[in-house]
Every structure is written in structure tokens, then in C-alpha cells.
Amino acid sequence: MAKNKTFRWSDECEPHKARTKSIIKQHPEIRNLIGRNPYTFLIISGCVVLQLALAYVLRDAAWWINVLVAYCVGAFACHTLYVCIHECSHNLVFKNKTANLWAGMIANLPLLLPSSVSFQKYHLKHHSFQGVEAMDADMPFHWEARLIDNSALGKAVWLLLYPVFQALRPFRLTKEIKLFDKWTVVNWVFEIVFVAAVAYLLGVKAIVFLLLSFFFSVGLHPLGARWVQEHFLTHGEQETKSYYGRLNVVNLNVGYHNEHHDFPSIPWNRLPQIKNIGGNHYEELGYHTSYTGLLFKFIFNRELSVFSRTARTNRGKENSAPIRAPKAASQVNAQEVA
């Protein structure tokens, strides 16, 4: 039985700033990896087209086929699109911030729930204030953790409905970020027009397929174990863990999470190089190699619960020691530095 009925509290700052400084001191050449990857937009376009093509093909298919394809194919495309939205939030696709906003909204289309613009606002706070409940929308609510507790059924339902819980958390950041602005409105209008067009042209089953694909991509699915992998205390007190499994191939190296938090100005295609350059800085850390194994461990291990996270009141210093690329490379947005 899980003993903790509260988060693990720490008086220390989050661990990434110190490791970033140490790696840069030893390996200044790592700055050469800073930049952008505009080819990510081709991946966005391909996944959007794939989801629309599947929605078209499945518009008259049996419901069980709809669910099966959503779980086995659509979830992977949607998870990749979610990773692309994440890349856009760090301005790692295009140099122009507005272009990244539009790329994120296009990636958002098959996910049906307008969230790309809001995600950018609260995700950057997550990097700067990891574990600070009032600032980090990735941290569960206390009531959320108490509600789910450590039962297998509760954790399975929590994963299944993860997008719902995730959508509620940013509202506690209203004193720190402006949740609604003109770009938020554009995101909503753009998404509503898309959903209406798909419903009108392809019908209800197409909408259900897209919705199921999204919920599976971040929920009760091996891909949903990503949320457990990133910051849950699955082994000891290490609060960020990477995943070095096969799914990084189709999900744009999203598993390299320690590397990303240490250097959030480096695009997805160069994250493995951070690990290679960083050497023992990463080799000495715990990591995961199987999302499926982690999914079952989280659900059925009573020692793990939604409380298995590190929380802190020590905010540290936001955006301290900005990392700059060499002059020949793109400059770093100060907001992108952990």
C-alpha cells in the first residue's frame, strides 16, 4: 500500500539548471546543437493528412474497427502531433514566433480540443518552476491525487481521462499567465471550424475516431506512460527520467526528457546527441526502456500513486544563465531556457 498521502516535498531547486551549467562548462561545444528544425512541419503535415485520411476511410466502418484503428494507429499519429505542438511551444520549428503559433494550431487540428496556444503559455512555466504547484501545470492537484489514490482502477481511469485533468490545471496559474488572449481565440475558432467541417463532410464516426485517437494518445495506452516516465518517482527520488526505448523513433525522441529539460533550446532530432556529449551526466541517471512495462507497473504497483511526485516551494531563479548559441546558429529565446 502506498504510504504517502501527499507529494514528496523538496527544499532544493529543480535539478536541471545545475546539470546544464556543469555540462556546458565541460562541453561548451554542446551550444552548437541549439537551433530549429523546420522539417518538423513536414511531420505535422503528414500526421494531419494521415488522420484525415483514416477518418475518411473509417466514416462508415464498424465501431469496433474505428476503436481498434484509433488505438493502434491514430494514437501514435496524435502523440506525434502533441510532441510537435511541444516543439512549437519552444519555438523550435521556425525562427518566427507567429509561424510557430500557426504550426502548433495546425498540429492541434486532429486533436479536436483547442489547446496549442494555452499549452505554450503554461508549459514554459513548467520548465522554469518544475514542481512548484502554483506555477507548474504539470503537477497534479491535491484533490486529484486524493481522488485517484493508489488503486489500480483509479489510476487506469486517471490515465483514460488524463486530458480532462490536464485541461483543468492551468486555471490555477491565472495569476501568473493570461489564459485568454487573441491567439487563444484564434486557436478556438480555427479548431471549431475544422471540427464542424469534418462533422459535416465525414460524419459522426470520423469525429469519434479522431477523439478516440487523441484520448488514447495521452491516456490509457502505452504512450500514456510518458506522463509517468517524465516526472513520477518510479525509482527512488530522481524526479525526471528519460525513456530510451523504440517508440522514440516514431515519437520524435520525446523520451529524452532529462536532456530536453537540461537544454530546451535544442530540437528533437538532436536530443540523442546531448546524451552522447553529456556522457556520465546521463549514464548515472535512472531511465526507462519500456512504456508498456511502465504502464502496468504504475497501474498495479500500490506503492505508486498520483502523489508520487516531487513538489517544492523553492522557485529558484526563472530563466537564469541564458544559454546562447554561437553566432552562426540561431539565438535562444530567454523563455526557452530551463
Tab-separated table of C-alpha atoms in Angstrom:
chain	number	residue	atom	x	y	z
A	1	MET	CA	0.000	0.000	0.000
A	2	ALA	CA	1.232	3.485	-0.797
A	3	LYS	CA	2.136	5.231	2.423
A	4	ASN	CA	2.295	8.786	1.167
A	5	LYS	CA	-0.848	10.889	1.072
A	6	THR	CA	0.984	13.977	-0.059
A	7	PHE	CA	3.676	14.842	-2.572
A	8	ARG	CA	7.346	14.435	-1.713
A	9	TRP	CA	8.484	17.876	-0.649
A	10	SER	CA	11.910	19.264	-1.511
A	11	ASP	CA	13.677	22.399	-0.298
A	12	GLU	CA	16.063	22.237	-3.239
A	13	CYS	CA	15.726	23.907	-6.625
A	14	GLU	CA	14.826	21.690	-9.556
A	15	PRO	CA	17.841	19.640	-10.706
A	16	HIS	CA	18.231	20.732	-14.307
A	17	LYS	CA	19.860	24.165	-14.055
A	18	ALA	CA	22.841	22.836	-12.126
A	19	ARG	CA	23.389	19.940	-14.545
A	20	THR	CA	23.069	22.278	-17.540
A	21	LYS	CA	25.805	24.544	-16.176
A	22	SER	CA	28.047	21.587	-15.422
A	23	ILE	CA	27.662	20.077	-18.896
A	24	ILE	CA	28.255	23.400	-20.646
A	25	LYS	CA	31.377	24.009	-18.548
A	26	GLN	CA	32.795	20.627	-19.563
A	27	HIS	CA	31.405	20.543	-23.112
A	28	PRO	CA	30.917	24.084	-24.496
A	29	GLU	CA	30.548	22.566	-27.967
A	30	ILE	CA	27.038	21.476	-26.980
A	31	ARG	CA	25.905	25.017	-27.810
A	32	ASN	CA	26.307	24.090	-31.479
A	33	LEU	CA	23.204	21.898	-31.176
A	34	ILE	CA	20.981	24.885	-30.402
A	35	GLY	CA	18.700	25.802	-33.282
A	36	ARG	CA	15.472	24.909	-35.045
A	37	ASN	CA	14.185	22.142	-37.272
A	38	PRO	CA	11.724	23.435	-39.908
A	39	TYR	CA	11.344	19.893	-41.283
A	40	THR	CA	9.170	19.224	-38.224
A	41	PHE	CA	6.397	20.962	-40.152
A	42	LEU	CA	6.535	18.197	-42.768
A	43	ILE	CA	5.867	15.695	-39.974
A	44	ILE	CA	2.956	17.839	-38.788
A	45	SER	CA	1.517	17.917	-42.292
A	46	GLY	CA	1.956	14.174	-42.758
A	47	CYS	CA	0.252	13.282	-39.473
A	48	VAL	CA	-2.656	15.664	-40.125
A	49	VAL	CA	-3.180	14.194	-43.591
A	50	LEU	CA	-2.926	10.650	-42.186
A	51	GLN	CA	-5.578	11.299	-39.546
A	52	LEU	CA	-7.929	12.906	-42.047
A	53	ALA	CA	-7.408	10.028	-44.484
A	54	LEU	CA	-8.164	7.467	-41.767
A	55	ALA	CA	-11.225	9.454	-40.660
A	56	TYR	CA	-12.453	9.376	-44.266
A	57	VAL	CA	-11.849	5.642	-44.677
A	58	LEU	CA	-13.491	4.824	-41.329
A	59	ARG	CA	-16.511	7.099	-41.743
A	60	ASP	CA	-18.756	4.090	-42.461
A	61	ALA	CA	-16.730	1.347	-40.743
A	62	ALA	CA	-17.953	-0.761	-37.835
A	63	TRP	CA	-17.456	0.824	-34.413
A	64	TRP	CA	-15.025	-1.859	-33.247
A	65	ILE	CA	-12.809	-1.207	-36.276
A	66	ASN	CA	-12.962	2.501	-35.515
A	67	VAL	CA	-11.773	1.897	-31.935
A	68	LEU	CA	-9.071	-0.592	-32.972
A	69	VAL	CA	-7.538	1.697	-35.601
A	70	ALA	CA	-7.690	4.640	-33.212
A	71	TYR	CA	-5.772	2.643	-30.576
A	72	CYS	CA	-3.223	1.029	-32.905
A	73	VAL	CA	-2.613	3.802	-35.448
A	74	GLY	CA	-4.378	7.063	-34.638
A	75	ALA	CA	-2.928	7.267	-31.128
A	76	PHE	CA	0.617	7.251	-32.493
A	77	ALA	CA	-0.117	9.981	-35.043
A	78	CYS	CA	-1.814	12.123	-32.387
A	79	HIS	CA	1.004	11.643	-29.903
A	80	THR	CA	3.498	12.741	-32.546
A	81	LEU	CA	1.357	15.813	-33.215
A	82	TYR	CA	1.322	16.549	-29.486
A	83	VAL	CA	5.118	16.378	-29.479
A	84	CYS	CA	5.157	18.756	-32.455
A	85	ILE	CA	2.969	21.210	-30.522
A	86	HIS	CA	5.546	20.941	-27.757
A	87	GLU	CA	8.314	21.782	-30.251
A	88	CYS	CA	6.329	24.785	-31.462
A	89	SER	CA	5.870	25.982	-27.872
A	90	HIS	CA	9.659	26.254	-27.580
A	91	ASN	CA	9.894	27.976	-31.000
A	92	LEU	CA	11.976	25.070	-32.283
A	93	VAL	CA	10.305	24.725	-35.687
A	94	PHE	CA	10.547	28.190	-37.222
A	95	LYS	CA	12.508	31.298	-36.283
A	96	ASN	CA	9.370	33.443	-36.381
A	97	LYS	CA	7.215	33.109	-33.251
A	98	THR	CA	3.964	33.665	-35.171
A	99	ALA	CA	4.881	30.902	-37.616
A	100	ASN	CA	5.377	28.557	-34.663
A	101	LEU	CA	1.969	29.533	-33.292
A	102	TRP	CA	0.308	28.681	-36.597
A	103	ALA	CA	2.267	25.434	-36.930
A	104	GLY	CA	1.099	24.465	-33.432
A	105	MET	CA	-2.529	25.226	-34.302
A	106	ILE	CA	-2.311	23.133	-37.467
A	107	ALA	CA	-0.857	20.240	-35.452
A	108	ASN	CA	-3.719	20.751	-32.990
A	109	LEU	CA	-6.433	20.219	-35.629
A	110	PRO	CA	-6.865	16.395	-35.493
A	111	LEU	CA	-6.716	16.516	-31.671
A	112	LEU	CA	-10.098	18.330	-31.720
A	113	LEU	CA	-9.589	20.112	-28.376
A	114	PRO	CA	-8.044	23.591	-28.917
A	115	SER	CA	-5.010	23.661	-26.654
A	116	SER	CA	-1.824	24.504	-28.557
A	117	VAL	CA	-1.726	28.213	-27.652
A	118	SER	CA	-2.569	27.614	-23.994
A	119	PHE	CA	-0.036	24.786	-23.824
A	120	GLN	CA	2.764	27.124	-24.825
A	121	LYS	CA	1.950	29.519	-22.001
A	122	TYR	CA	1.880	27.053	-19.136
A	123	HIS	CA	4.499	24.657	-20.471
A	124	LEU	CA	7.247	27.272	-20.352
A	125	LYS	CA	6.372	27.830	-16.679
A	126	HIS	CA	6.771	24.089	-16.118
A	127	HIS	CA	10.367	24.359	-17.280
A	128	SER	CA	11.172	27.353	-15.115
A	129	PHE	CA	9.301	26.217	-11.997
A	130	GLN	CA	9.261	22.421	-12.044
A	131	GLY	CA	7.326	21.102	-9.057
A	132	VAL	CA	6.104	24.484	-7.806
A	133	GLU	CA	2.386	23.810	-7.590
A	134	ALA	CA	1.277	27.402	-8.134
A	135	MET	CA	3.383	27.645	-11.316
A	136	ASP	CA	3.674	24.149	-12.767
A	137	ALA	CA	0.542	22.914	-14.559
A	138	ASP	CA	2.173	19.504	-14.946
A	139	MET	CA	1.769	18.970	-11.189
A	140	PRO	CA	-1.481	17.196	-10.237
A	141	PHE	CA	-3.938	18.857	-7.855
A	142	HIS	CA	-4.023	17.580	-4.277
A	143	TRP	CA	-7.713	16.741	-4.741
A	144	GLU	CA	-6.855	14.923	-7.971
A	145	ALA	CA	-4.253	12.759	-6.223
A	146	ARG	CA	-6.582	12.066	-3.278
A	147	LEU	CA	-9.444	11.165	-5.612
A	148	ILE	CA	-7.381	8.641	-7.576
A	149	ASP	CA	-5.290	7.399	-4.634
A	150	ASN	CA	-3.308	4.241	-5.457
A	151	SER	CA	-5.955	1.775	-6.619
A	152	ALA	CA	-5.402	0.083	-9.969
A	153	LEU	CA	-8.868	1.053	-11.186
A	154	GLY	CA	-8.413	4.658	-10.079
A	155	LYS	CA	-5.073	5.004	-11.862
A	156	ALA	CA	-6.470	3.392	-15.022
A	157	VAL	CA	-9.386	5.853	-15.032
A	158	TRP	CA	-6.961	8.709	-14.343
A	159	LEU	CA	-4.929	7.789	-17.413
A	160	LEU	CA	-8.056	7.313	-19.525
A	161	LEU	CA	-9.309	10.784	-18.577
A	162	TYR	CA	-5.881	12.408	-18.418
A	163	PRO	CA	-6.739	15.143	-20.969
A	164	VAL	CA	-9.607	16.269	-18.697
A	165	PHE	CA	-7.387	16.597	-15.615
A	166	GLN	CA	-4.686	18.255	-17.685
A	167	ALA	CA	-7.149	20.827	-19.040
A	168	LEU	CA	-8.145	21.900	-15.509
A	169	ARG	CA	-4.663	22.522	-14.101
A	170	PRO	CA	-3.730	25.722	-15.996
A	171	PHE	CA	-6.577	27.583	-14.291
A	172	ARG	CA	-4.537	27.696	-11.079
A	173	LEU	CA	-1.930	29.742	-12.965
A	174	THR	CA	-4.256	32.631	-13.763
A	175	LYS	CA	-2.239	34.994	-11.536
A	176	GLU	CA	0.903	34.180	-13.498
A	177	ILE	CA	-0.273	33.818	-17.101
A	178	LYS	CA	-3.081	35.235	-19.194
A	179	LEU	CA	-5.056	32.197	-20.294
A	180	PHE	CA	-7.206	34.012	-22.847
A	181	ASP	CA	-5.878	36.399	-25.483
A	182	LYS	CA	-6.319	36.961	-29.215
A	183	TRP	CA	-4.253	33.912	-30.124
A	184	THR	CA	-6.302	31.728	-27.814
A	185	VAL	CA	-9.422	32.936	-29.623
A	186	VAL	CA	-7.818	32.218	-32.997
A	187	ASN	CA	-6.939	28.706	-31.788
A	188	TRP	CA	-10.538	28.075	-30.694
A	189	VAL	CA	-12.131	29.481	-33.853
A	190	PHE	CA	-9.691	27.603	-36.104
A	191	GLU	CA	-10.430	24.341	-34.281
A	192	ILE	CA	-14.208	24.818	-34.187
A	193	VAL	CA	-14.331	25.457	-37.947
A	194	PHE	CA	-12.232	22.325	-38.545
A	195	VAL	CA	-14.410	20.125	-36.316
A	196	ALA	CA	-17.580	21.461	-37.931
A	197	ALA	CA	-16.189	20.774	-41.414
A	198	VAL	CA	-15.163	17.204	-40.531
A	199	ALA	CA	-18.539	16.509	-38.889
A	200	TYR	CA	-20.425	17.889	-41.891
A	201	LEU	CA	-18.314	16.215	-44.600
A	202	LEU	CA	-17.391	12.912	-42.945
A	203	GLY	CA	-19.957	12.376	-40.203
A	204	VAL	CA	-20.025	11.421	-36.532
A	205	LYS	CA	-17.812	8.324	-36.800
A	206	ALA	CA	-14.972	10.408	-38.184
A	207	ILE	CA	-15.197	12.740	-35.191
A	208	VAL	CA	-15.316	9.802	-32.788
A	209	PHE	CA	-12.259	8.261	-34.446
A	210	LEU	CA	-10.263	11.491	-34.058
A	211	LEU	CA	-11.397	11.963	-30.471
A	212	LEU	CA	-10.547	8.380	-29.510
A	213	SER	CA	-7.145	8.705	-31.188
A	214	PHE	CA	-6.376	11.758	-29.081
A	215	PHE	CA	-7.559	10.284	-25.776
A	216	PHE	CA	-5.632	7.070	-26.395
A	217	SER	CA	-2.514	9.015	-27.384
A	218	VAL	CA	-2.175	10.641	-23.974
A	219	GLY	CA	-4.205	8.255	-21.828
A	220	LEU	CA	-4.786	4.554	-21.165
A	221	HIS	CA	-2.260	3.379	-23.730
A	222	PRO	CA	1.473	2.554	-23.620
A	223	LEU	CA	2.037	6.088	-24.937
A	224	GLY	CA	0.241	7.440	-21.871
A	225	ALA	CA	3.057	6.043	-19.724
A	226	ARG	CA	5.049	9.032	-20.939
A	227	TRP	CA	3.415	11.184	-18.241
A	228	VAL	CA	4.544	8.695	-15.598
A	229	GLN	CA	8.023	8.381	-17.099
A	230	GLU	CA	8.759	12.088	-17.149
A	231	HIS	CA	8.373	13.172	-13.529
A	232	PHE	CA	6.869	10.422	-11.370
A	233	LEU	CA	9.052	8.901	-8.666
A	234	THR	CA	9.088	5.397	-10.069
A	235	HIS	CA	12.570	4.641	-8.720
A	236	GLY	CA	13.862	6.492	-5.673
A	237	GLU	CA	13.793	10.287	-5.539
A	238	GLN	CA	15.000	11.111	-9.054
A	239	GLU	CA	12.241	13.426	-10.263
A	240	THR	CA	12.926	13.420	-14.002
A	241	LYS	CA	13.609	10.283	-16.002
A	242	SER	CA	14.253	9.644	-19.658
A	243	TYR	CA	12.932	6.834	-21.831
A	244	TYR	CA	15.351	5.158	-24.251
A	245	GLY	CA	13.008	2.742	-25.985
A	246	ARG	CA	11.935	2.027	-29.550
A	247	LEU	CA	8.980	4.389	-29.551
A	248	ASN	CA	11.346	7.360	-29.661
A	249	VAL	CA	11.696	6.574	-33.358
A	250	VAL	CA	8.043	7.341	-34.111
A	251	ASN	CA	7.542	9.938	-31.385
A	252	LEU	CA	10.394	12.297	-32.151
A	253	ASN	CA	12.701	11.406	-29.261
A	254	VAL	CA	10.149	12.611	-26.742
A	255	GLY	CA	11.610	10.138	-24.265
A	256	TYR	CA	14.827	12.132	-23.895
A	257	HIS	CA	13.269	14.155	-21.119
A	258	ASN	CA	16.244	14.877	-18.885
A	259	GLU	CA	18.092	16.006	-21.978
A	260	HIS	CA	15.201	18.224	-23.039
A	261	HIS	CA	14.829	19.853	-19.618
A	262	ASP	CA	18.561	20.469	-19.458
A	263	PHE	CA	18.643	22.012	-22.945
A	264	PRO	CA	15.117	23.035	-24.042
A	265	SER	CA	16.504	25.160	-26.883
A	266	ILE	CA	17.716	22.098	-28.777
A	267	PRO	CA	15.226	20.481	-31.214
A	268	TRP	CA	14.026	16.893	-31.012
A	269	ASN	CA	16.306	15.476	-33.709
A	270	ARG	CA	19.434	16.489	-31.749
A	271	LEU	CA	18.393	15.273	-28.289
A	272	PRO	CA	20.288	11.951	-28.574
A	273	GLN	CA	23.459	13.964	-29.250
A	274	ILE	CA	23.036	15.698	-25.888
A	275	LYS	CA	23.149	12.310	-24.182
A	276	ASN	CA	26.240	11.321	-26.166
A	277	ILE	CA	28.064	14.548	-25.362
A	278	GLY	CA	26.902	14.642	-21.727
A	279	GLY	CA	28.334	11.200	-21.087
A	280	ASN	CA	28.248	10.180	-17.424
A	281	HIS	CA	25.944	13.078	-16.562
A	282	TYR	CA	23.172	10.921	-18.045
A	283	GLU	CA	24.617	7.426	-17.699
A	284	GLU	CA	24.415	7.702	-13.908
A	285	LEU	CA	20.706	8.573	-14.010
A	286	GLY	CA	17.829	6.094	-13.854
A	287	TYR	CA	15.802	5.660	-17.044
A	288	HIS	CA	13.061	3.561	-18.653
A	289	THR	CA	13.166	1.354	-21.737
A	290	SER	CA	9.546	0.110	-21.959
A	291	TYR	CA	6.387	2.212	-21.924
A	292	THR	CA	4.244	-0.921	-21.733
A	293	GLY	CA	6.119	-2.219	-18.707
A	294	LEU	CA	5.947	1.174	-17.036
A	295	LEU	CA	2.216	1.446	-17.735
A	296	PHE	CA	1.481	-1.837	-15.953
A	297	LYS	CA	3.879	-1.015	-13.138
A	298	PHE	CA	2.165	2.304	-12.459
A	299	ILE	CA	-1.329	0.845	-12.565
A	300	PHE	CA	-0.750	-2.274	-10.466
A	301	ASN	CA	2.027	-1.235	-8.066
A	302	ARG	CA	0.262	0.025	-4.918
A	303	GLU	CA	3.441	1.842	-3.879
A	304	LEU	CA	2.889	4.256	-6.764
A	305	SER	CA	0.121	6.828	-6.815
A	306	VAL	CA	-0.613	10.257	-8.266
A	307	PHE	CA	1.137	11.581	-5.131
A	308	SER	CA	4.415	10.065	-6.409
A	309	ARG	CA	5.766	13.444	-7.465
A	310	THR	CA	8.236	15.968	-6.064
A	311	ALA	CA	6.766	19.327	-5.074
A	312	ARG	CA	8.669	22.402	-3.913
A	313	THR	CA	8.180	25.972	-2.828
A	314	ASN	CA	11.714	26.913	-3.809
A	315	ARG	CA	11.223	28.561	-7.167
A	316	GLY	CA	14.867	29.229	-7.852
A	317	LYS	CA	15.534	31.979	-10.374
A	318	GLU	CA	13.492	31.978	-13.542
A	319	ASN	CA	15.476	31.818	-16.760
A	320	SER	CA	18.797	32.243	-15.006
A	321	ALA	CA	22.018	31.964	-17.015
A	322	PRO	CA	20.507	32.010	-20.526
A	323	ILE	CA	22.210	29.605	-22.885
A	324	ARG	CA	23.249	31.192	-26.131
A	325	ALA	CA	24.100	29.531	-29.388
A	326	PRO	CA	27.264	30.507	-31.259
A	327	LYS	CA	26.728	33.481	-33.548
A	328	ALA	CA	26.457	31.226	-36.547
A	329	ALA	CA	23.462	29.458	-35.041
A	330	SER	CA	20.025	30.721	-34.051
A	331	GLN	CA	19.828	32.731	-30.865
A	332	VAL	CA	17.900	31.376	-27.897
A	333	ASN	CA	14.676	32.862	-26.668
A	334	ALA	CA	15.152	33.585	-22.953
A	335	GLN	CA	11.842	31.886	-22.205
A	336	GLU	CA	13.172	28.649	-23.638
A	337	VAL	CA	15.927	28.201	-21.075
A	338	ALA	CA	15.136	25.866	-18.219
